[in-house]
Amino acid sequence: MPIPRGRLHLLLAALALRAGQFVSTEELIDHVWGEEVPPGARTTLRAYIKRLRARLREPGAGGEDGAARLIEARPGGYLLAVEEAGTDLHGFRALWARATSGEGNELAALDEALALWRGKPLAGLQPLPWVVETASGLTEEWLRAVERRADLLIERGGKAAFDAVAVELRVLLAEYPFRESLWRRHILALHLGGRSAEALLRYDEVRRLLADQLGVEPSASLRSLYHRILTAADDGGEPDIAEPGVPSPPSQPPRGRQPGETGDDGAAAPRPELVGRRRCLAALDALLDSRHRPGIIVVDGPAGVGKTALARYWAASAAGKFPGGPVRVNLRGFHSRPPLGVREALARLLQGAGVGEAELPRGLSGRSAMFTELTAARPMLVLLDNAHDAEQVRHLLPASGSLAVVTSQRQLRGLVAREGASRLTLGRLDPDEGVQLVTALGGPAVTGARRGEIEELVELCAGLPLALRIAVEQLARVPSLTPAGLAVELRDERSRLALLETGDDDSASIRGTLGRAHQLLGPGEATLLGKLAQHAEAEFGLDDAAALLAVGQGKAHTLLNGLVSLNLVEQLSLRRYRLPCLQRAVAGELLPKPRALNAVR
């Protein structure tokens, strides 16, 4: 049915993407007008709903009643009343779930799913930010299905299958030239189809493309495949059907130390005690046990939230599933010292994997190749702790079959978008988890305290495990100090930060820990954070931020996006944000104080 282009297309897309689900009026207004919301938008939206109903008739129902049943009005919003299978997107997702369930013919289900995909998602819509972001996410779902289908055809074998994959992916690479996972499968298909010389030429093409356009080397798995093809060509052997990116294991393990003998920056530490993160641990277990488990897991969150503790605790229990064991390196991305260089990081990882210092290659490329070979031969759990950015991590990723767990205060969106990483965002402890942590750590110091008193302590510490540990240390150290008494002191925002530090260790200071990321802010982001700390409520809107800076909502959105990416500000919805109380205190103290303004309400 023809639908007039423009706002009606945006409205229909917003409803269809959530087929069978309630969509609030506020969300629809955001999706239809973006930043340019006109006066009387609610009234205009009702008129658009009426026009859309006039275009869409429920088959067999007829009349306005049928149209009303198709787009149902609910208190505070609307619902497109069709089954999930009534949209191509949900049909595609259902078939993808069937394909990955392990039941039935996976290749047939993927063929059926991909047949539903016609053209680019949301094509023709006004390129509002939500349209661009949603289309990007949907395209990523499609590309993963395409890549999985290519893997199945490669596993099936035969020159016809190899040639078909090579041709299909060559066409896609013209549109997605920086997607290295497509390049890897394309080059592998050429190699397995007996076209190794062409495969090497294509590798050289992508190597030059990445160097010229992005200034980076190909990924570890792509480089590993290249060396494997070279080895096969030198030996005059026939191409084999091994896992993409995994070279043959060396005949002997490397000499030197065994995994686990290098201390803090080598193997993962002994299993520590961890309280209050049961759901996060279960989420990591589910990722590891899934049929198509990721090769990279990003654990991000604000400073002091316990990312390192969670990752190391979980790695200790998951390491048994990796023959090469766990190795860890502290990348010092958010640290009082400069971030660790890639060459040095590789040295520490290799030593953690059992390579003796005398056997370490001197150059970066040699160390990278050795690490790729080791992690391919003996799959390892690689913990890349406290990463500075995605580029630092890309040079340290292990070969296919191993797992990289990356912790960072940054959200590392590039690893999710480009490398297909899975994300686990670690948030503040909820009241139950916080009480559990304080009770477990406090011992006699909190005996007899009422639950409400401990809950207030958790709230004043913003649910940050580091802040709670510092508070509990004071309760145990200062005679007669009780949770209620400490809460009274912490209520005074002027002295809160001074109370939440030990005085002898910058890493045990909320002021020092939360303030490190401020050095990475641009002038506009720093100014906005300072004004939010001085004048905004804890929860605020996009329009509030724009008003504080006297800029348009587009500019405010860009600056807020930078603060969110560093986990300095929490994003609650498309246009709503929160500045946690401790981050507010640190920002208000460390950043330049702007001119007095009325508080944003």
Coordinates of C-alpha atoms in Angstrom, one line a residue:
M1 CA 0.0 0.0 0.0
P2 CA 1.5 3.4 -0.9
I3 CA 2.4 5.5 2.2
P4 CA 3.3 9.1 1.6
R5 CA 7.0 9.7 2.3
G6 CA 8.0 11.9 5.2
R7 CA 6.6 11.8 8.7
L8 CA 4.1 9.0 8.0
H9 CA 7.0 6.8 7.0
L10 CA 8.8 7.6 10.2
L11 CA 5.7 6.9 12.2
L12 CA 5.1 3.6 10.5
A13 CA 8.7 2.5 11.0
A14 CA 8.7 3.4 14.7
L15 CA 5.5 1.2 15.2
A16 CA 6.6 -1.6 12.9
L17 CA 10.0 -2.0 14.5
R18 CA 8.2 -2.7 17.8
A19 CA 5.3 -4.7 16.2
G20 CA 2.9 -6.0 18.9
Q21 CA 4.5 -3.8 21.5
F22 CA 3.4 -0.6 23.2
V23 CA 5.2 2.6 22.0
S24 CA 4.8 5.7 24.1
T25 CA 3.6 9.0 22.7
E26 CA 6.9 10.6 23.8
E27 CA 8.9 8.0 21.9
L28 CA 6.8 8.5 18.7
I29 CA 7.2 12.3 18.9
D30 CA 11.0 11.8 19.2
H31 CA 11.0 9.4 16.2
V32 CA 8.8 11.5 14.0
W33 CA 10.3 14.9 14.6
G34 CA 13.7 14.4 16.1
E35 CA 15.1 17.6 17.6
E36 CA 12.6 19.9 15.7
V37 CA 9.5 19.1 17.8
P38 CA 6.8 21.6 16.8
P39 CA 4.2 23.2 19.2
G40 CA 1.2 20.9 19.5
A41 CA 3.1 17.8 18.5
R42 CA 0.7 15.5 20.4
T43 CA -2.3 16.8 18.4
T44 CA -0.4 16.5 15.2
L45 CA 0.7 13.0 16.1
R46 CA -3.0 12.0 16.6
A47 CA -3.7 13.4 13.1
Y48 CA -0.9 11.3 11.6
I49 CA -2.2 8.2 13.3
K50 CA -5.6 8.8 11.8
R51 CA -4.0 9.3 8.3
L52 CA -2.0 6.2 8.7
R53 CA -5.0 4.2 9.7
A54 CA -6.7 5.4 6.6
R55 CA -3.9 3.9 4.5
L56 CA -3.7 0.6 6.4
R57 CA -6.8 -1.6 6.4
E58 CA -6.7 -4.9 8.3
P59 CA -7.5 -7.5 5.6
G60 CA -11.0 -8.7 5.9
A61 CA -12.0 -6.2 8.5
G62 CA -12.8 -3.2 6.4
G63 CA -13.8 0.3 7.5
E64 CA -12.5 2.5 10.3
D65 CA -13.0 -0.2 12.9
G66 CA -10.5 -2.5 11.2
A67 CA -8.0 0.3 10.9
A68 CA -8.4 1.2 14.6
R69 CA -7.8 -2.4 15.5
L70 CA -4.6 -2.4 13.5
I71 CA -3.1 0.6 15.2
E72 CA -4.5 0.5 18.7
A73 CA -4.6 3.5 21.0
R74 CA -3.4 2.7 24.5
P75 CA -3.1 5.0 27.5
G76 CA 0.0 7.1 26.8
G77 CA 0.8 5.6 23.4
Y78 CA 0.0 3.3 20.5
L79 CA 0.5 -0.3 19.4
L80 CA 0.8 -1.9 15.9
A81 CA -1.4 -4.9 16.5
V82 CA 0.2 -7.5 14.2
E83 CA 2.0 -10.7 15.2
E84 CA 5.7 -10.6 15.2
A85 CA 5.8 -12.8 12.0
G86 CA 3.8 -10.0 10.4
T87 CA 7.0 -8.0 9.7
D88 CA 10.0 -9.1 7.7
L89 CA 12.3 -8.1 10.5
H90 CA 10.7 -10.3 13.1
G91 CA 10.3 -13.2 10.6
F92 CA 14.1 -12.9 9.9
R93 CA 14.9 -12.9 13.6
A94 CA 12.7 -16.0 14.2
L95 CA 14.4 -17.9 11.4
W96 CA 17.9 -16.8 12.7
A97 CA 16.9 -18.2 16.1
R98 CA 15.8 -21.4 14.5
A99 CA 19.1 -21.6 12.5
T100 CA 21.2 -21.1 15.6
S101 CA 19.2 -23.4 17.9
G102 CA 20.9 -26.6 16.7
E103 CA 17.7 -28.1 15.5
G104 CA 16.9 -28.7 11.8
N105 CA 18.7 -27.6 8.7
E106 CA 20.7 -24.5 9.7
L107 CA 21.7 -23.6 6.1
A108 CA 18.1 -23.9 4.9
A109 CA 16.8 -21.7 7.7
L110 CA 19.5 -19.0 6.9
D111 CA 18.6 -19.1 3.2
E112 CA 14.9 -18.5 4.1
A113 CA 15.8 -15.7 6.6
L114 CA 18.1 -13.9 4.1
A115 CA 15.4 -14.2 1.4
L116 CA 13.3 -11.8 3.5
W117 CA 15.9 -9.1 3.2
R118 CA 15.2 -6.8 0.3
G119 CA 17.4 -3.7 0.0
K120 CA 18.7 -1.6 2.9
P121 CA 16.7 -1.3 6.2
L122 CA 14.7 1.9 6.6
A123 CA 15.8 3.1 3.2
G124 CA 14.1 6.3 2.2
L125 CA 13.4 7.6 5.7
Q126 CA 14.7 11.0 6.8
P127 CA 18.2 10.3 8.3
L128 CA 17.4 11.2 11.9
P129 CA 19.9 9.9 14.4
W130 CA 17.6 7.0 15.6
V131 CA 17.1 6.0 11.9
V132 CA 20.8 5.9 11.2
E133 CA 21.6 4.0 14.4
T134 CA 18.7 1.5 14.0
A135 CA 19.6 0.8 10.3
S136 CA 23.2 0.2 11.3
G137 CA 22.2 -2.3 13.9
L138 CA 19.8 -4.1 11.5
T139 CA 22.5 -4.2 8.9
E140 CA 24.9 -5.8 11.4
E141 CA 22.3 -8.5 12.1
W142 CA 22.0 -9.2 8.3
L143 CA 25.8 -9.3 7.9
R144 CA 26.2 -11.8 10.7
A145 CA 23.7 -14.1 9.0
V146 CA 25.5 -13.7 5.7
E147 CA 28.8 -14.6 7.3
R148 CA 27.3 -17.6 9.1
R149 CA 25.9 -18.9 5.8
A150 CA 29.3 -18.4 4.2
D151 CA 30.9 -20.5 7.0
L152 CA 28.4 -23.3 6.5
L153 CA 29.1 -23.3 2.7
I154 CA 32.9 -23.4 3.4
E155 CA 32.4 -26.3 5.9
R156 CA 30.3 -28.2 3.3
G157 CA 33.3 -27.9 0.9
G158 CA 33.6 -28.3 -2.9
K159 CA 34.9 -25.9 -5.5
A160 CA 31.4 -24.7 -6.4
A161 CA 30.7 -23.7 -2.8
F162 CA 34.1 -22.0 -2.4
D163 CA 33.6 -20.1 -5.7
A164 CA 30.1 -19.0 -4.8
V165 CA 31.2 -17.6 -1.4
A166 CA 34.2 -15.8 -3.0
V167 CA 31.9 -14.1 -5.5
E168 CA 29.1 -13.2 -3.1
L169 CA 31.5 -11.7 -0.5
R170 CA 33.5 -9.8 -3.2
V171 CA 30.3 -8.0 -4.1
L172 CA 29.7 -7.2 -0.4
L173 CA 33.2 -5.9 0.2
A174 CA 32.7 -3.2 -2.4
E175 CA 30.0 -1.8 0.0
Y176 CA 31.7 -2.8 3.3
P177 CA 35.4 -2.5 2.6
F178 CA 36.5 -2.2 6.2
R179 CA 34.7 -5.3 7.5
E180 CA 37.6 -7.6 8.1
S181 CA 35.4 -10.6 8.9
L182 CA 34.1 -10.5 5.3
W183 CA 37.7 -10.2 4.0
R184 CA 38.8 -13.2 6.0
R185 CA 36.0 -15.5 4.6
H186 CA 36.5 -14.2 1.1
I187 CA 40.2 -14.8 1.2
L188 CA 39.7 -18.2 2.8
A189 CA 37.2 -19.2 0.1
L190 CA 39.7 -18.2 -2.7
H191 CA 42.4 -20.2 -1.0
L192 CA 40.3 -23.3 -0.5
G193 CA 39.1 -23.1 -4.1
G194 CA 42.6 -23.4 -5.3
R195 CA 43.1 -19.7 -6.0
S196 CA 45.8 -19.0 -3.4
A197 CA 47.7 -16.5 -5.5
E198 CA 44.5 -14.4 -5.9
A199 CA 43.9 -14.8 -2.2
L200 CA 47.3 -13.4 -1.4
L201 CA 46.7 -10.5 -3.7
R202 CA 43.4 -9.7 -2.0
Y203 CA 45.1 -9.8 1.4
D204 CA 47.6 -7.3 0.1
E205 CA 44.7 -5.1 -1.1
V206 CA 43.0 -5.1 2.3
R207 CA 46.3 -4.5 4.1
R208 CA 47.0 -1.4 2.0
L209 CA 43.5 -0.2 2.4
L210 CA 43.6 -0.4 6.2
A211 CA 47.0 1.2 6.3
D212 CA 46.1 4.1 4.0
Q213 CA 42.7 4.9 5.2
L214 CA 42.9 4.0 8.9
G215 CA 46.6 3.7 9.7
V216 CA 46.2 0.2 11.2
E217 CA 47.3 -3.4 10.4
P218 CA 44.8 -6.2 9.6
S219 CA 43.3 -8.0 12.5
A220 CA 45.1 -10.9 14.2
S221 CA 42.9 -13.5 12.6
L222 CA 43.3 -12.1 9.1
R223 CA 47.1 -12.0 9.5
S224 CA 47.1 -15.5 10.8
L225 CA 45.2 -16.7 7.7
Y226 CA 47.7 -14.9 5.5
H227 CA 50.6 -16.7 7.1
R228 CA 48.8 -20.0 6.8
I229 CA 48.3 -19.5 3.1
L230 CA 51.9 -18.6 2.7
T231 CA 53.0 -21.7 4.5
A232 CA 50.7 -23.9 2.3
A233 CA 52.2 -22.3 -0.8
D234 CA 55.8 -22.8 0.4
D235 CA 55.1 -26.5 1.2
G236 CA 53.3 -27.1 -2.1
G237 CA 50.4 -28.5 -0.1
E238 CA 46.8 -28.7 -0.9
P239 CA 44.4 -26.2 0.8
D240 CA 42.7 -27.5 3.8
I241 CA 39.4 -26.8 5.5
A242 CA 40.5 -25.6 8.9
E243 CA 38.8 -23.0 11.0
P244 CA 39.3 -19.6 9.4
G245 CA 42.3 -17.9 11.0
V246 CA 43.6 -20.9 12.9
P247 CA 47.0 -22.1 11.8
S248 CA 48.3 -25.6 12.5
P249 CA 49.6 -26.0 16.1
P250 CA 53.4 -26.0 16.6
S251 CA 55.0 -29.4 17.0
Q252 CA 56.3 -28.4 20.4
P253 CA 55.1 -25.9 23.0
P254 CA 57.3 -22.9 23.6
R255 CA 60.0 -23.3 26.2
G256 CA 60.3 -21.1 29.3
R257 CA 57.8 -20.4 32.0
Q258 CA 54.5 -22.1 32.2
P259 CA 51.2 -20.2 32.1
G260 CA 50.4 -18.6 35.5
E261 CA 54.0 -17.9 36.6
T262 CA 54.3 -14.3 35.7
G263 CA 52.2 -12.6 38.4
D264 CA 49.8 -9.7 38.1
D265 CA 50.4 -8.8 34.4
G266 CA 50.6 -12.4 33.3
A267 CA 48.1 -15.0 34.2
A268 CA 44.8 -14.2 35.9
A269 CA 45.1 -13.9 39.6
P270 CA 43.8 -16.4 42.1
R271 CA 40.0 -16.4 42.5
P272 CA 39.1 -13.5 44.8
E273 CA 35.9 -13.1 46.8
L274 CA 33.1 -11.3 44.9
V275 CA 29.8 -10.2 46.3
G276 CA 26.7 -8.9 44.7
R277 CA 27.4 -9.7 41.0
R278 CA 25.5 -13.0 40.5
R279 CA 23.5 -11.8 37.6
C280 CA 26.5 -10.4 35.8
L281 CA 28.4 -13.7 36.3
A282 CA 25.5 -15.6 34.9
A283 CA 25.4 -13.3 31.9
L284 CA 29.1 -14.1 31.2
D285 CA 28.5 -17.8 31.6
A286 CA 25.6 -17.6 29.1
L287 CA 27.9 -15.9 26.5
L288 CA 30.6 -18.5 27.0
D289 CA 28.1 -21.5 26.7
S290 CA 26.2 -20.1 23.7
R291 CA 26.3 -22.0 20.5
H292 CA 28.0 -19.1 18.7
R293 CA 30.0 -17.6 21.5
P294 CA 31.7 -14.3 20.8
G295 CA 35.5 -14.0 20.4
I296 CA 35.5 -10.7 22.3
I297 CA 33.5 -9.7 25.4
V298 CA 33.6 -6.0 26.4
V299 CA 32.9 -5.3 30.1
D300 CA 32.5 -1.5 30.5
G301 CA 31.2 0.7 33.2
P302 CA 32.1 3.8 35.3
A303 CA 35.3 4.0 37.4
G304 CA 35.1 2.2 40.7
V305 CA 32.2 -0.1 39.7
G306 CA 34.3 -3.3 39.9
K307 CA 35.0 -4.3 36.2
T308 CA 38.4 -5.8 37.0
A309 CA 37.2 -7.7 40.0
L310 CA 34.3 -9.2 38.0
A311 CA 36.4 -10.1 35.0
R312 CA 39.2 -11.7 37.1
Y313 CA 36.7 -13.6 39.3
W314 CA 34.9 -15.0 36.3
A315 CA 38.1 -15.8 34.4
A316 CA 39.2 -18.0 37.2
S317 CA 36.2 -20.2 36.9
A318 CA 36.0 -20.1 33.1
A319 CA 39.8 -20.8 32.5
G320 CA 39.3 -24.6 32.5
K321 CA 37.5 -24.4 29.2
F322 CA 40.6 -23.0 27.5
P323 CA 43.6 -25.4 27.0
G324 CA 46.1 -22.5 26.9
G325 CA 44.8 -21.2 30.2
P326 CA 44.2 -17.6 31.2
V327 CA 46.6 -14.7 30.6
R328 CA 46.1 -11.1 31.7
V329 CA 47.7 -7.7 31.1
N330 CA 46.9 -4.4 32.7
L331 CA 46.8 -1.9 29.8
R332 CA 46.7 1.1 32.2
G333 CA 44.1 2.9 30.0
F334 CA 42.8 4.9 33.0
H335 CA 45.7 5.0 35.3
S336 CA 48.1 7.5 36.9
R337 CA 50.8 6.1 34.6
P338 CA 50.6 6.3 30.8
P339 CA 48.8 3.6 28.9
L340 CA 50.8 0.5 28.2
G341 CA 52.3 0.3 24.7
V342 CA 51.2 -2.5 22.4
R343 CA 54.7 -4.0 22.1
E344 CA 55.1 -4.2 25.8
A345 CA 51.6 -5.5 26.3
L346 CA 52.4 -8.4 23.8
A347 CA 55.5 -9.2 25.7
R348 CA 53.6 -9.6 29.0
L349 CA 50.9 -11.7 27.3
L350 CA 53.5 -13.9 25.7
Q351 CA 55.4 -14.3 29.0
G352 CA 52.1 -15.1 30.7
A353 CA 51.6 -17.8 28.0
G354 CA 54.9 -19.4 28.9
V355 CA 57.4 -17.8 26.5
G356 CA 60.8 -17.1 28.0
E357 CA 62.2 -13.6 27.9
A358 CA 65.1 -14.7 25.7
E359 CA 62.6 -16.1 23.1
L360 CA 60.6 -12.9 22.7
P361 CA 60.8 -11.4 19.2
R362 CA 62.1 -7.9 19.3
G363 CA 59.7 -6.3 16.8
L364 CA 56.0 -5.6 17.1
S365 CA 55.1 -7.7 14.1
G366 CA 57.1 -10.7 15.3
R367 CA 55.4 -10.6 18.8
S368 CA 52.0 -10.2 17.2
A369 CA 52.6 -13.2 14.9
M370 CA 53.8 -15.4 17.8
F371 CA 50.8 -14.4 20.0
T372 CA 48.4 -15.3 17.1
E373 CA 50.1 -18.6 16.6
L374 CA 50.1 -19.5 20.3
T375 CA 46.4 -18.6 20.8
A376 CA 45.4 -20.5 17.7
A377 CA 47.3 -23.7 18.7
R378 CA 46.2 -23.5 22.4
P379 CA 43.0 -21.5 22.8
M380 CA 43.4 -19.1 25.7
L381 CA 41.2 -16.8 27.8
V382 CA 42.9 -13.4 27.3
L383 CA 42.0 -10.7 29.8
L384 CA 42.8 -7.2 28.5
D385 CA 42.2 -5.2 31.6
N386 CA 41.7 -1.4 31.8
A387 CA 41.9 -0.7 28.0
H388 CA 42.3 2.9 26.9
D389 CA 40.5 2.6 23.6
A390 CA 39.5 0.2 20.8
E391 CA 42.7 0.8 18.8
Q392 CA 44.9 -0.3 21.7
V393 CA 42.9 -3.6 22.0
R394 CA 42.8 -4.5 18.3
H395 CA 46.5 -5.2 18.2
L396 CA 46.2 -7.6 21.1
L397 CA 43.3 -9.8 20.0
P398 CA 43.9 -13.5 20.0
A399 CA 43.2 -15.9 17.1
S400 CA 39.8 -17.5 16.5
G401 CA 39.0 -20.1 19.2
S402 CA 40.4 -18.0 22.0
L403 CA 38.4 -15.5 24.0
A404 CA 39.3 -11.9 24.8
V405 CA 37.6 -10.3 27.8
V406 CA 38.2 -6.5 27.6
T407 CA 37.5 -4.2 30.6
S408 CA 37.4 -0.4 30.1
Q409 CA 35.7 2.7 31.4
R410 CA 35.1 3.5 27.7
Q411 CA 32.2 1.8 26.0
L412 CA 34.5 0.6 23.2
R413 CA 31.7 0.9 20.7
G414 CA 34.2 0.3 17.8
L415 CA 34.9 -3.3 19.0
V416 CA 31.2 -4.0 19.0
A417 CA 30.6 -2.4 15.6
R418 CA 33.7 -3.6 13.8
E419 CA 34.8 -6.8 15.6
G420 CA 31.4 -8.2 16.6
A421 CA 32.2 -8.0 20.3
S422 CA 29.5 -8.7 22.9
R423 CA 28.9 -6.1 25.6
L424 CA 28.3 -6.3 29.3
T425 CA 27.8 -2.9 30.9
L426 CA 28.4 -3.1 34.7
G427 CA 26.2 -0.7 36.6
R428 CA 26.0 0.4 40.2
L429 CA 25.0 -2.1 42.8
D430 CA 21.3 -2.1 43.6
P431 CA 20.2 -1.7 47.3
D432 CA 20.1 -5.5 48.0
E433 CA 23.6 -6.0 46.4
G434 CA 25.0 -3.1 48.2
V435 CA 23.7 -4.3 51.6
Q436 CA 25.1 -7.7 50.8
L437 CA 28.6 -6.2 50.1
V438 CA 28.7 -4.0 53.2
T439 CA 27.5 -6.8 55.4
A440 CA 30.1 -9.2 54.0
L441 CA 33.0 -6.8 54.3
G442 CA 32.0 -4.9 57.5
G443 CA 31.7 -7.8 59.9
P444 CA 31.5 -6.5 63.5
A445 CA 31.6 -2.9 62.4
V446 CA 28.1 -3.2 60.9
T447 CA 26.6 -5.7 63.4
G448 CA 23.4 -4.3 64.8
A449 CA 22.9 -1.7 62.1
R450 CA 19.4 -1.5 60.7
R451 CA 19.0 -2.3 57.0
G452 CA 17.7 1.2 56.3
E453 CA 20.9 2.7 57.6
I454 CA 23.1 0.5 55.4
E455 CA 20.8 1.2 52.4
E456 CA 21.4 5.0 52.9
L457 CA 25.1 4.4 53.0
V458 CA 24.8 2.5 49.7
E459 CA 22.9 5.4 48.1
L460 CA 25.3 8.0 49.3
C461 CA 28.2 6.0 47.8
A462 CA 26.2 5.8 44.5
G463 CA 26.3 2.0 44.6
L464 CA 30.0 2.0 43.7
P465 CA 31.8 -1.0 45.2
L466 CA 35.0 1.0 45.6
A467 CA 33.3 3.8 47.5
L468 CA 31.6 1.2 49.7
R469 CA 34.9 -0.6 50.4
I470 CA 36.4 2.8 51.5
A471 CA 33.4 3.5 53.7
V472 CA 33.6 0.0 55.3
E473 CA 37.4 0.5 55.9
Q474 CA 36.5 3.6 57.9
L475 CA 33.8 1.8 59.9
A476 CA 36.3 -0.9 60.9
R477 CA 39.1 1.6 61.7
V478 CA 37.4 4.5 63.5
P479 CA 36.1 3.5 67.0
S480 CA 32.4 4.0 67.7
L481 CA 31.7 5.0 64.1
T482 CA 28.5 3.5 62.9
P483 CA 26.8 3.2 59.4
A484 CA 24.3 5.8 60.5
G485 CA 26.9 8.2 61.8
L486 CA 29.0 7.9 58.6
A487 CA 25.8 8.5 56.5
V488 CA 25.3 11.7 58.4
E489 CA 28.8 12.9 57.5
L490 CA 28.4 11.8 53.9
R491 CA 25.2 13.7 53.4
D492 CA 27.2 16.9 53.4
E493 CA 28.3 17.2 49.8
R494 CA 31.1 19.5 50.7
S495 CA 33.0 16.8 52.7
R496 CA 31.8 13.7 50.9
L497 CA 34.8 13.2 48.6
A498 CA 37.3 13.8 51.5
L499 CA 35.6 11.0 53.4
L500 CA 35.8 8.6 50.5
E501 CA 39.5 8.3 50.3
T502 CA 42.1 6.5 52.4
G503 CA 44.7 9.2 52.2
D504 CA 47.6 6.9 51.2
D505 CA 46.6 5.4 47.9
D506 CA 45.3 7.3 44.8
S507 CA 43.7 4.1 43.6
A508 CA 41.7 4.0 46.8
S509 CA 40.3 7.5 46.3
I510 CA 37.0 8.3 44.7
R511 CA 38.3 11.8 43.8
G512 CA 41.3 10.3 42.1
T513 CA 39.6 7.3 40.5
L514 CA 36.6 9.1 39.0
G515 CA 38.6 12.1 38.0
R516 CA 41.1 10.4 35.7
A517 CA 38.7 10.3 32.7
H518 CA 38.3 14.1 32.9
Q519 CA 41.7 14.4 31.3
L520 CA 40.3 12.9 28.1
L521 CA 37.5 15.4 27.7
G522 CA 37.4 18.0 25.0
P523 CA 36.7 21.6 26.0
G524 CA 33.0 21.4 25.1
E525 CA 32.5 18.2 27.0
A526 CA 34.3 19.5 30.1
T527 CA 32.3 22.7 30.1
L528 CA 29.0 20.7 29.8
L529 CA 29.9 18.3 32.6
G530 CA 30.9 21.2 34.8
K531 CA 27.6 23.0 34.2
L532 CA 25.6 19.8 34.7
A533 CA 27.4 19.3 38.0
Q534 CA 26.7 22.9 39.1
H535 CA 23.1 23.4 37.9
A536 CA 21.3 20.3 36.6
E537 CA 19.1 17.9 38.5
A538 CA 20.4 14.3 38.9
E539 CA 18.2 13.3 36.0
F540 CA 17.9 15.8 33.1
G541 CA 16.9 15.9 29.5
L542 CA 18.6 16.7 26.2
D543 CA 16.9 20.1 26.1
D544 CA 18.2 20.9 29.6
A545 CA 21.8 20.3 28.4
A546 CA 21.2 22.4 25.3
A547 CA 19.8 25.2 27.4
L548 CA 22.9 25.2 29.8
L549 CA 25.2 25.7 26.9
A550 CA 22.9 27.9 24.8
V551 CA 23.4 25.5 21.8
G552 CA 21.2 23.4 19.6
Q553 CA 20.1 20.0 20.6
G554 CA 22.3 18.4 17.9
K555 CA 25.4 19.9 19.5
A556 CA 24.3 19.0 23.0
H557 CA 23.6 15.4 21.9
T558 CA 27.1 15.1 20.5
L559 CA 28.7 16.4 23.7
L560 CA 26.5 14.1 25.8
N561 CA 27.4 11.2 23.6
G562 CA 31.1 11.8 24.5
L563 CA 30.3 11.8 28.2
V564 CA 28.2 8.7 27.9
S565 CA 30.9 6.9 26.0
L566 CA 33.3 7.5 28.9
N567 CA 30.6 6.3 31.4
L568 CA 30.6 9.8 33.1
V569 CA 26.9 10.2 32.4
E570 CA 24.3 7.5 32.3
Q571 CA 21.9 7.5 29.3
L572 CA 18.4 6.5 30.5
S573 CA 16.6 6.8 27.1
L574 CA 16.9 8.6 23.8
R575 CA 16.6 12.0 25.4
R576 CA 17.0 11.4 29.2
Y577 CA 20.2 11.2 31.2
R578 CA 21.5 10.9 34.8
L579 CA 24.6 12.3 36.5
P580 CA 25.4 10.1 39.5
C581 CA 26.0 11.9 42.8
L582 CA 29.7 11.1 43.2
Q583 CA 30.5 12.0 39.6
R584 CA 28.7 15.2 40.2
A585 CA 30.8 16.0 43.2
V586 CA 34.1 15.2 41.4
A587 CA 33.1 17.2 38.3
G588 CA 32.0 20.1 40.4
E589 CA 35.4 20.1 42.2
L590 CA 37.8 19.4 39.4
L591 CA 36.3 21.3 36.5
P592 CA 36.2 25.1 36.0
K593 CA 33.1 26.5 37.7
P594 CA 30.8 28.2 35.1
R595 CA 28.9 31.4 35.7
A596 CA 25.9 31.2 38.0
L597 CA 22.8 29.9 36.3
N598 CA 19.4 28.9 37.6
A599 CA 19.2 25.2 38.3
V600 CA 17.6 23.2 35.5
R601 CA 14.4 21.7 36.7

